Tab-separated table of C-alpha atoms and ligand atoms in Angstrom:
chain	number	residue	atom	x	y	z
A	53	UNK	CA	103.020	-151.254	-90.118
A	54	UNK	CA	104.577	-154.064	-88.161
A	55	UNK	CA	103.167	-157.324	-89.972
A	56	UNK	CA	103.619	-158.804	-93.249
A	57	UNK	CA	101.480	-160.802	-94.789
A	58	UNK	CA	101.327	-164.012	-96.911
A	59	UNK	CA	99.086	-165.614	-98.991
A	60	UNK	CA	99.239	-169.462	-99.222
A	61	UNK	CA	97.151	-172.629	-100.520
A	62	UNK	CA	94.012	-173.254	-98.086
A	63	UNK	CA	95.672	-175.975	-96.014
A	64	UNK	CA	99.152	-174.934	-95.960
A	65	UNK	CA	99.336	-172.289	-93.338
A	66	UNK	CA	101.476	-174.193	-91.131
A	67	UNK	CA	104.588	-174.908	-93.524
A	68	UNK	CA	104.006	-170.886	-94.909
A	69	UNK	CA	104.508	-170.199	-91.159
A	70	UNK	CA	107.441	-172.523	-90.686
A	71	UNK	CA	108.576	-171.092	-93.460
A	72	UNK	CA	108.177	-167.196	-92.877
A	73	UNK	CA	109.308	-167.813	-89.075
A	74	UNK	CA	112.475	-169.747	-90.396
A	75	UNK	CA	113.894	-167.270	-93.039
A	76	UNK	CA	112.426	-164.346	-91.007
A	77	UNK	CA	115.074	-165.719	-88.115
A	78	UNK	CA	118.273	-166.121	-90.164
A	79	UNK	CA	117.694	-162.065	-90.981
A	80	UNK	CA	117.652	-161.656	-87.039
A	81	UNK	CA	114.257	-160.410	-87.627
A	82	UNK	CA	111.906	-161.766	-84.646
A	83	UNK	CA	108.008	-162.299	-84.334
A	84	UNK	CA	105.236	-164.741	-84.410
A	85	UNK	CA	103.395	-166.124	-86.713
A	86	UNK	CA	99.305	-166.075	-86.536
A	87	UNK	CA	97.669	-169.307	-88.039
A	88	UNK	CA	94.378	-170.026	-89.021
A	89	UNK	CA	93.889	-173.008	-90.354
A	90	UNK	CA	92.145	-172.795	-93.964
A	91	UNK	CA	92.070	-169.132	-94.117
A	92	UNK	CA	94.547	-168.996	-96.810
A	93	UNK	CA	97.204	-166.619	-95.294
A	94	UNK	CA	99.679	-166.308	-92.341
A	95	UNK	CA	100.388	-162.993	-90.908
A	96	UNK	CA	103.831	-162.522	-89.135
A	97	UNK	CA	103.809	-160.211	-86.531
A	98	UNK	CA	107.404	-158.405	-86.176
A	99	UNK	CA	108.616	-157.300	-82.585
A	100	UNK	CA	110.321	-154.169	-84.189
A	101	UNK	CA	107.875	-151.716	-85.722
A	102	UNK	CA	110.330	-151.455	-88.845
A	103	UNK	CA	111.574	-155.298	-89.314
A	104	UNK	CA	107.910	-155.540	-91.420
A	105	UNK	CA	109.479	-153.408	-94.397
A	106	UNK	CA	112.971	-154.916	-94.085
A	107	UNK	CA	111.909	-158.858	-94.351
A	108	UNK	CA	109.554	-158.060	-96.966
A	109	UNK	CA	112.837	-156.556	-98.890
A	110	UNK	CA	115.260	-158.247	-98.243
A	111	UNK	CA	114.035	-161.541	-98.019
A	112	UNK	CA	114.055	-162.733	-101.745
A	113	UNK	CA	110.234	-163.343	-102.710
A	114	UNK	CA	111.907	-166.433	-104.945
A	115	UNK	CA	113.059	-168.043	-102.183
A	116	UNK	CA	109.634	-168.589	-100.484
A	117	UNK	CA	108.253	-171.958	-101.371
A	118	UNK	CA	104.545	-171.697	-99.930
A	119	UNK	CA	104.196	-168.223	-100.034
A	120	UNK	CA	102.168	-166.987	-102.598
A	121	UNK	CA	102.524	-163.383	-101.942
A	122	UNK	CA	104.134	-161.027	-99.547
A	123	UNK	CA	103.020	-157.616	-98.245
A	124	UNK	CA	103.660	-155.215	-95.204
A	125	UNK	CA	100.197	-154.257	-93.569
A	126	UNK	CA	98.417	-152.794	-90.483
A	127	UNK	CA	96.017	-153.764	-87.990
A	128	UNK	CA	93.228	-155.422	-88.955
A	129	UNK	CA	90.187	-152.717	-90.112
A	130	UNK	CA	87.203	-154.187	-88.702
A	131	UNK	CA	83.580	-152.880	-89.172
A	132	UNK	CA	84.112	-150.494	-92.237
A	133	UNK	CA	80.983	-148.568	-92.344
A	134	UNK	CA	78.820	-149.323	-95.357
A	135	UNK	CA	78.396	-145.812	-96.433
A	136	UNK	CA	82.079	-145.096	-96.068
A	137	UNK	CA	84.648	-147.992	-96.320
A	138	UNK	CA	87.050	-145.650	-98.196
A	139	UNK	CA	87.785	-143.308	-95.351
A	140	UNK	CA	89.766	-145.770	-92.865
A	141	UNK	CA	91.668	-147.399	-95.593
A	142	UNK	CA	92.875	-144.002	-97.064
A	143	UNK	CA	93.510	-143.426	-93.309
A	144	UNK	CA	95.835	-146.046	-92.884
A	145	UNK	CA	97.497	-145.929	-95.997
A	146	UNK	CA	98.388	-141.949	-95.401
A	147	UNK	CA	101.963	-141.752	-94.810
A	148	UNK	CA	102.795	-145.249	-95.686
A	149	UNK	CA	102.514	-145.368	-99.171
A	150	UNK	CA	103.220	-142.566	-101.511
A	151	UNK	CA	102.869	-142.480	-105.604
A	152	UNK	CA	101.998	-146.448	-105.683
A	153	UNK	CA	101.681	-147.789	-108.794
A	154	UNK	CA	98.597	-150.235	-108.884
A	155	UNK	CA	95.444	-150.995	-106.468
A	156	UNK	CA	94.474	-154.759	-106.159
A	157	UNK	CA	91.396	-155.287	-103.619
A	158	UNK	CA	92.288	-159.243	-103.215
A	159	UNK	CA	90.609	-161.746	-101.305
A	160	UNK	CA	91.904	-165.375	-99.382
A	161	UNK	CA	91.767	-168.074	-102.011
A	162	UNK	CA	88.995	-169.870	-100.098
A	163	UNK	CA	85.303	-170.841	-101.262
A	164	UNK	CA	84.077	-168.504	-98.839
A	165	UNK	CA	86.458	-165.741	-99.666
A	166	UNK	CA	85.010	-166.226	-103.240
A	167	UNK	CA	81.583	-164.545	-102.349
A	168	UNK	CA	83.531	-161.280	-101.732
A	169	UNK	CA	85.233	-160.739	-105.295
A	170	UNK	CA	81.924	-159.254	-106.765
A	171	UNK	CA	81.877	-156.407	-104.125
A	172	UNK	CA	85.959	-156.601	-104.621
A	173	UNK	CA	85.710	-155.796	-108.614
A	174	UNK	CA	83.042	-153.456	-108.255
A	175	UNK	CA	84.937	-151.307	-104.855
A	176	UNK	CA	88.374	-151.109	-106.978
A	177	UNK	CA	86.767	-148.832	-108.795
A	178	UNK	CA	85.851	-145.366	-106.507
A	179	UNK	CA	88.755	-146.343	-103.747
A	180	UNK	CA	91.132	-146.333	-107.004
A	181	UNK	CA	90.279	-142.662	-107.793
A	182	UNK	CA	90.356	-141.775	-103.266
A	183	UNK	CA	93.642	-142.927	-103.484
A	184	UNK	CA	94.705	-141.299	-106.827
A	185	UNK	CA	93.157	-137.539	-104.919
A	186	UNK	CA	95.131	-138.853	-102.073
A	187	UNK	CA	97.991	-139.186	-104.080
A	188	UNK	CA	98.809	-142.131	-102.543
A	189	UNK	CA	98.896	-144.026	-106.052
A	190	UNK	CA	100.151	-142.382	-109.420
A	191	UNK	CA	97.398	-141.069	-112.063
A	192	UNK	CA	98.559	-143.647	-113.869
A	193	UNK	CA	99.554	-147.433	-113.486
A	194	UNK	CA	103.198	-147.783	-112.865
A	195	UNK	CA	104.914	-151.399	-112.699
A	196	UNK	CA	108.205	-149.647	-110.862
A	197	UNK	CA	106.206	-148.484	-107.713
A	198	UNK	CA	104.669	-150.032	-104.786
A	199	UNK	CA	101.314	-151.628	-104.812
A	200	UNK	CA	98.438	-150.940	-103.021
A	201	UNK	CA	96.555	-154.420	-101.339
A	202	UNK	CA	93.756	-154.166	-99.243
A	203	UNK	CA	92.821	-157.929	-98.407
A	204	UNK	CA	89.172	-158.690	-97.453
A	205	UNK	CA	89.148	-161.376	-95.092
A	206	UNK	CA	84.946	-161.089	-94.726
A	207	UNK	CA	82.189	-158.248	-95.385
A	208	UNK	CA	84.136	-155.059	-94.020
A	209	UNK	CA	87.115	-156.820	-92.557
A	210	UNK	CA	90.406	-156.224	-94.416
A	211	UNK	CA	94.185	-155.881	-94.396
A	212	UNK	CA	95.521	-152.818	-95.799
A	213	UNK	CA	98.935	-152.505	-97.046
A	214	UNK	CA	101.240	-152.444	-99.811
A	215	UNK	CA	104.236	-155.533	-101.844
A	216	UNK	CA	107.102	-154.063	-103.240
A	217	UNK	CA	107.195	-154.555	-106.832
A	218	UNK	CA	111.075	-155.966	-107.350
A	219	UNK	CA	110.438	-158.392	-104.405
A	220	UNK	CA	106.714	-159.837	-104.354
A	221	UNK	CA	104.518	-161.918	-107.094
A	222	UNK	CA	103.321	-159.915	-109.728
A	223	UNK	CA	99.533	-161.721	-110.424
A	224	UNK	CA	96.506	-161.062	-108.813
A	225	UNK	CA	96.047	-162.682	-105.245
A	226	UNK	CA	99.433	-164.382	-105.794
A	227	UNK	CA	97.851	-166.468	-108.959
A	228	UNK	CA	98.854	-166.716	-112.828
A	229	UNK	CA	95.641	-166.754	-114.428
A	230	UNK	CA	95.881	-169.617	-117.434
A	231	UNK	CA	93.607	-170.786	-119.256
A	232	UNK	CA	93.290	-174.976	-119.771
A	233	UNK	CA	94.373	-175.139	-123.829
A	234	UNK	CA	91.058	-177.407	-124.974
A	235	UNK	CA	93.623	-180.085	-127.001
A	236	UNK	CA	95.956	-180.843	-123.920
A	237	UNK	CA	95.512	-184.401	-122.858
A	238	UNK	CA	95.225	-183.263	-118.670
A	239	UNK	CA	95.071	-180.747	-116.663
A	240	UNK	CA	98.303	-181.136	-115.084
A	241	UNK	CA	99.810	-179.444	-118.314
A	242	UNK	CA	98.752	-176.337	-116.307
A	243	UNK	CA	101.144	-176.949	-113.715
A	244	UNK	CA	104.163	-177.214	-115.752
A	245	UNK	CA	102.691	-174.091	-117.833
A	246	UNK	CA	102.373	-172.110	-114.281
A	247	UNK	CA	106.142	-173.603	-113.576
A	248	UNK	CA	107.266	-171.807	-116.584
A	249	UNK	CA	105.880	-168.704	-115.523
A	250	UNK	CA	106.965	-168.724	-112.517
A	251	UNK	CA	110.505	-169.768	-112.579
A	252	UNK	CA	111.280	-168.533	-116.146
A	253	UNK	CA	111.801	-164.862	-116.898
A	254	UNK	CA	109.152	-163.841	-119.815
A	255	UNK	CA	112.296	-162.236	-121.949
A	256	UNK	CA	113.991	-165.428	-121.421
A	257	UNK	CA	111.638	-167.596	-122.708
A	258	UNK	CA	112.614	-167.748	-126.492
A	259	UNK	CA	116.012	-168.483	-125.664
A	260	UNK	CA	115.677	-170.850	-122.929
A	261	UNK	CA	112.290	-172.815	-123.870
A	262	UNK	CA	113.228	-172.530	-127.282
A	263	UNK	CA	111.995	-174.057	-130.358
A	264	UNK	CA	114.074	-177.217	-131.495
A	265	UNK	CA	115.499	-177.983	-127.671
A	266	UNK	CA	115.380	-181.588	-126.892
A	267	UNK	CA	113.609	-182.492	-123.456
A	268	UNK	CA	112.674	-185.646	-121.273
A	269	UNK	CA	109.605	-186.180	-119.572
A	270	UNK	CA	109.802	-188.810	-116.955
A	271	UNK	CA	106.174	-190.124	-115.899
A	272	UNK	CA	104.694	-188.582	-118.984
A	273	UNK	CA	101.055	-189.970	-119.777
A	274	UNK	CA	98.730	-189.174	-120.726
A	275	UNK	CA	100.790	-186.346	-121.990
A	276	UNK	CA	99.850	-182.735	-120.199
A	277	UNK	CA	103.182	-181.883	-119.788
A	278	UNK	CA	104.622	-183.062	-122.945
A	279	UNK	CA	102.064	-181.144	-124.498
A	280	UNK	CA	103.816	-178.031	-122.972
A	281	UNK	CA	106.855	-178.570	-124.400
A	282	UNK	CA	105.718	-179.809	-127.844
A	283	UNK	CA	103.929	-176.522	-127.892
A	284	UNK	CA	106.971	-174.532	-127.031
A	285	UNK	CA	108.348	-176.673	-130.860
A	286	UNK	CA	110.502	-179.321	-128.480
A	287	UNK	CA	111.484	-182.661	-129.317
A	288	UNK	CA	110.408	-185.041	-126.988
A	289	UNK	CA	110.940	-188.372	-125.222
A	290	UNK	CA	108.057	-189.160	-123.166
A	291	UNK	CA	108.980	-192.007	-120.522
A	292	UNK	CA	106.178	-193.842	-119.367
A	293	UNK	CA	104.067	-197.567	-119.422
A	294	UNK	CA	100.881	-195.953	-120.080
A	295	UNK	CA	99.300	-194.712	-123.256
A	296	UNK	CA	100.018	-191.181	-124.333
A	297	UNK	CA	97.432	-189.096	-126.537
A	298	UNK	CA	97.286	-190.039	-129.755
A	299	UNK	CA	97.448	-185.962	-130.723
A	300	UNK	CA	100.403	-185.902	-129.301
A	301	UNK	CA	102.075	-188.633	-131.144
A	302	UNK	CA	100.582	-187.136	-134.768
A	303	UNK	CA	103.219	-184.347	-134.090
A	304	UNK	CA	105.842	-186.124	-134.979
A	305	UNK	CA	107.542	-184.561	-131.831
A	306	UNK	CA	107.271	-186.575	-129.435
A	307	UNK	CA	109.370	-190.399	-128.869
A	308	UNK	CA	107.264	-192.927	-126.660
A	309	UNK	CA	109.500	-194.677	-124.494
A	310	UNK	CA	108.116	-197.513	-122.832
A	311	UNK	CA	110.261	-197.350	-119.655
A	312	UNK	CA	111.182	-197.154	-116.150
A	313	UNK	CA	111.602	-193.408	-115.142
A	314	UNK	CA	114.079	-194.571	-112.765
A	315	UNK	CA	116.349	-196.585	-115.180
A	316	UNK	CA	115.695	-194.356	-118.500
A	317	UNK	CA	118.923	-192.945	-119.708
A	318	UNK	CA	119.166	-190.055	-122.099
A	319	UNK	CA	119.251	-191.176	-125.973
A	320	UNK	CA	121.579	-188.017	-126.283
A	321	UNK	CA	123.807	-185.440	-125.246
A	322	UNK	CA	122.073	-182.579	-126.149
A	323	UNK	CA	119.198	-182.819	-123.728
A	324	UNK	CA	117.973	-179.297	-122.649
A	325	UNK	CA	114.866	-179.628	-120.633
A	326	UNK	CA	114.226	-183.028	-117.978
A	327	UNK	CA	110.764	-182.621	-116.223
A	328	UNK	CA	109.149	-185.310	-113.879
A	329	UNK	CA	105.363	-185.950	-112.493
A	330	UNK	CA	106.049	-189.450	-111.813
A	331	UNK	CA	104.095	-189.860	-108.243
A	332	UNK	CA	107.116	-191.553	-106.025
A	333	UNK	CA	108.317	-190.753	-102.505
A	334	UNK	CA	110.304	-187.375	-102.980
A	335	UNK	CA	113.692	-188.385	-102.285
A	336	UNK	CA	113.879	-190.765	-104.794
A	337	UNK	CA	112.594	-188.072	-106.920
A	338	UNK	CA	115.152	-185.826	-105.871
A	339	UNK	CA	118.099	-187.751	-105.619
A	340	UNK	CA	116.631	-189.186	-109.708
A	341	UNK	CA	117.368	-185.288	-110.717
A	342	UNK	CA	120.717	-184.789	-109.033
A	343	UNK	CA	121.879	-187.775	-111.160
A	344	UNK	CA	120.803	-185.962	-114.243
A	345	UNK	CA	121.964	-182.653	-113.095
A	346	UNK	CA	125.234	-184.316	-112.159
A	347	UNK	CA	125.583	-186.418	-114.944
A	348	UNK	CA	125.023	-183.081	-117.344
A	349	UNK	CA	122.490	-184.899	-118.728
A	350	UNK	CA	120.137	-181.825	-119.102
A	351	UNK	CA	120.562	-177.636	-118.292
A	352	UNK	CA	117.192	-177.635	-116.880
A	353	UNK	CA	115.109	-179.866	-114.545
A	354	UNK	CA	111.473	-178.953	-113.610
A	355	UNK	CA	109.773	-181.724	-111.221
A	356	UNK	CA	107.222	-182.381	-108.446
A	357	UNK	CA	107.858	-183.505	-104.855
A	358	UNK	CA	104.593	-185.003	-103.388
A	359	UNK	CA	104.041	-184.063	-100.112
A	360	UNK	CA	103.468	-186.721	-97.216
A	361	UNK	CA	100.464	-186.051	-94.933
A	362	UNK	CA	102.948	-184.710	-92.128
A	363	UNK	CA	106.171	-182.703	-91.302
A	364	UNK	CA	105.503	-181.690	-95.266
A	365	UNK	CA	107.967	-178.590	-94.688
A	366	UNK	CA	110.578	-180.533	-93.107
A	367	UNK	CA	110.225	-183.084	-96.154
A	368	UNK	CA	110.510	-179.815	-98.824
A	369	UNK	CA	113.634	-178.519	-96.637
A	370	UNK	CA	115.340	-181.806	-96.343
A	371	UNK	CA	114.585	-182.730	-99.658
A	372	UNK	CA	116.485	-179.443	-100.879
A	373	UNK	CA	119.123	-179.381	-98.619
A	374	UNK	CA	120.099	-183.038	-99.787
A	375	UNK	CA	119.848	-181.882	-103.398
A	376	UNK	CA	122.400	-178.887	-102.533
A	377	UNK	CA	124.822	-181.126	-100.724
A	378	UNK	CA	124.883	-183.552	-103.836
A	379	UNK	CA	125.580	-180.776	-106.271
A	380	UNK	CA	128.280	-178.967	-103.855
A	381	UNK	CA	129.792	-182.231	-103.430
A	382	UNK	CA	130.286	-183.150	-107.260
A	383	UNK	CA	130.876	-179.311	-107.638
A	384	UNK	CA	128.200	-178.465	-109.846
A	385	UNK	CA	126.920	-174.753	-109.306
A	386	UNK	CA	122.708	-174.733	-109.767
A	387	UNK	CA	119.997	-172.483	-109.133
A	388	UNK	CA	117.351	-174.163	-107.065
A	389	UNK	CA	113.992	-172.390	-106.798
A	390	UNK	CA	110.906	-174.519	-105.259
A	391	UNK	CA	107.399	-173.443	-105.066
A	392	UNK	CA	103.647	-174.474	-104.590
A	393	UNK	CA	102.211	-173.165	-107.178
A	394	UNK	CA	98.512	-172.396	-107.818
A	395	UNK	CA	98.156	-175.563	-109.719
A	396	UNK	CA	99.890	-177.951	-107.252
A	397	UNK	CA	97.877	-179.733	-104.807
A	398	UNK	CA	99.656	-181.946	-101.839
A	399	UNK	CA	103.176	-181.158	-103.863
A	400	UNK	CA	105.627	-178.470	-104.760
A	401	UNK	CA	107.530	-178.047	-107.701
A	402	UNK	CA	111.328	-177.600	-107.905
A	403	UNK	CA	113.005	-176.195	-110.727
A	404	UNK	CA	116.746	-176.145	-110.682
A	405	UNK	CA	119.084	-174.674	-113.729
A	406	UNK	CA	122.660	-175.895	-114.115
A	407	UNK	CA	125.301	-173.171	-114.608
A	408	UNK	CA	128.398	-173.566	-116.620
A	409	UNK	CA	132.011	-172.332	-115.794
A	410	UNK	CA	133.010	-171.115	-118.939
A	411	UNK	CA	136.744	-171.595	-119.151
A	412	UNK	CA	139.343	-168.616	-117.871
A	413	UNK	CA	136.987	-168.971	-114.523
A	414	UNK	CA	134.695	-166.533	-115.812
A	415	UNK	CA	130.796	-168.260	-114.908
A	416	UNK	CA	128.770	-168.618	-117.870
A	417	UNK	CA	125.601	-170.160	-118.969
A	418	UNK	CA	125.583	-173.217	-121.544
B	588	SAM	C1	100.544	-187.688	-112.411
B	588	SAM	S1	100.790	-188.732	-113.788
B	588	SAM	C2	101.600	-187.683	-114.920
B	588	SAM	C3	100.692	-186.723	-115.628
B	588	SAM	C4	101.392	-185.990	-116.738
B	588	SAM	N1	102.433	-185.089	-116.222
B	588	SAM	C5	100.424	-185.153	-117.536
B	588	SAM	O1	100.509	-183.938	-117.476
B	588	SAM	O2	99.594	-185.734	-118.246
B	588	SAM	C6	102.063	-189.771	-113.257
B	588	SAM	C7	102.555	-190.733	-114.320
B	588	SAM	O3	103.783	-191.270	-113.855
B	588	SAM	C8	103.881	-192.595	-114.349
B	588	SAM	N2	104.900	-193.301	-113.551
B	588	SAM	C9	104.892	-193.578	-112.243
B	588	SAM	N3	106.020	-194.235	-111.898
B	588	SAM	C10	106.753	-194.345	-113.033
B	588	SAM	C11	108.010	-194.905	-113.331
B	588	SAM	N4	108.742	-195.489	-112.406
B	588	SAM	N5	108.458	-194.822	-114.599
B	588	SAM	C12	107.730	-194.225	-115.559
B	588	SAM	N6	106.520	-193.674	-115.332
B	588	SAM	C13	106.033	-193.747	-114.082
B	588	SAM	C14	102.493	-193.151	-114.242
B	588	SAM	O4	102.312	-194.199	-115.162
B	588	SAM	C15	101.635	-191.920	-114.585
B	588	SAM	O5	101.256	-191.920	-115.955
């Protein structure tokens, strides 16, 4: 198998391409990219048989920003037979993948691709137990081994390959499923929900998004994200000129500042958690975080860049690099992870984490 696949956001195949062709480059790995715009995925087609396998492990899955998922896969399986689409997919998995661990049968995240997740649900099913005789996946579901994907791009057209566990996105078709709480104020508290998910470690939740942390949430109302963090037991200070929900305020947890996100200044020094959906041009966004991170005015920052119509990748890469420089320079040592996730529309979101140097040189975490 010589390609690897990515799934992206409808409309974002271009910058997932940029992306793939960029990072696929500074490994020495060579290919091209195939585009179609809408579709919902980029394939990237590797001159070296091999390279497929080696970009998809050892190019950190966290360090993809529009890449939903990434898998190695075949050629394209056109015209699967209606009385036997099992056959050529065991085919083409025979020899690749041995012992796998789960099956997904995914589709594009399109409205057209949405037709085929009926027939998806319902084929898991028998090619499951094929591929269990086959032995190509375990009797039983196993977290630690590869997984199976076989990607229907229309009626008996599909990708067939496999992610590697340690280095790809563990949801369905690249996608945390969450479900809108009924008493958040907006929607948009499902993006910083899907940001916690994403960029937090599950057995690190307790200690990092912990209950009693103080946090600052620039371009708050109506109050989604707040709502977030006040449900995670956080105190906080909600920065905005517009109204926030009046549930939100009957917590007790939460300070309405009336303010400019721009000129706010935190009311203490013990400040874990800054986020920011204030809808600004992204470099004053993300020069507005370095200053905090800088400063040590929070441990965490979690914030949005909105996109501009064009060059969008360039604006994400440039927006980064300057945020990198800026912390080098005032020699702060981060972690800076950026991603479009499910929830985001023309935007990304960055989270970066500041990392103490605990005295004796030894690096520690605050
Ligand atoms: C997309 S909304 C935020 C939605 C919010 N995250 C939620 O989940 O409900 C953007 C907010 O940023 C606020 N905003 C924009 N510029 C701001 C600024 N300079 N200072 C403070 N708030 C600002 C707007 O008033 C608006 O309420």
């Amino acid at each position: 198998m010589n390609k690897v696949l990515l799934y992206c956001r409808p409309g974002f195949e271009k910058e997932c391409a940029a992306e793939i062709s960029a990072k696929a480059a500074e490994r020495e790995i060579y290919g091209f990219p195939r585009v179609k715009e809408n579709s919902g995925y980029v394939l990237f087609e590797c001159y070296q048989f091999e390279d497929a396998e080696r970009l998809a492990r050892e190019l950190p899955f966290d360090d993809l920003i529009f890449a939903r998922q990434m898998l190695v896969v075949g050629e394209l399986l056109r015209d699967l037979p209606q009385e036997d689409r099992i056959t050529p997919i065991v085919g083409m998995l025979t020899g690749v993948v041995e012992k796998g661990g789960e099956l997904r049968v995914e589709v594009p995240d399109t409205n057209e691709a949405k037709e085929l997740t009926k027939f998806c649900r319902k084929f898991t099913v028998p090619l499951r137990t094929a591929l269990r005789e086959s032995k190509i996946l375990l009797n039983y579901e196993s977290p630690k081994r590869p997984v199976v994907h076989v990607f229907f791009i229309a009626p008996g057209t599909c990708y067939v390959g496999y992610s590697l566990p340690e280095n790809s996105s563990p949801f369905y078709m690249g996608i945390p499923r969450l479900k809108f709480p009924s008493d958040a104020p907006s929607r948009s508290t499902l993006k910083l929900e899907e940001a916690f998910h994403v960029f937090i470690p599950a057995d690190e939740w307790d200690e990092r998004l912990a209950s009693g942390m103080y946090a600052v949430d620039l371009g708050a109302c109506p109050g989604g994200w707040t709502y977030q963090l006040v449900q995670r037991s956080m105190m906080v200070y909600a920065v905005d000129n517009g109204p926030m929900a009046p549930s939100l305020m009957d917590t007790g947890q939460v300070m309405h500042e009336r303010a400019d996100g721009f000129k706010f200044r935190p009311p203490r020094t013990n400040i874990s958690w800054l986020v920011c959906d204030m809808v600004e041009k992204p470099v004053r966004v993300a020069n507005l975080m370095t200053d905090w991170l800088v400063n040590g005015w929070c441990r965490e920052a979690i914030f949005n860049l909105k996109l501009p119509m064009k060059k969008r990748y360039e604006e994400v890469t440039q927006n980064l690099a300057m945020i990198q420089e800026r912390l080098n320079e005032n020699g702060i040592n981060a972690q800076i992870r950026a991603r479009q996730l499910y929830h985001d529309r023309e935007e990304v979101t960055v989270h970066i984490r500041r990392i103490w140097a605990a005295a004796g040189g030894r690096r520690d975490e605050r």
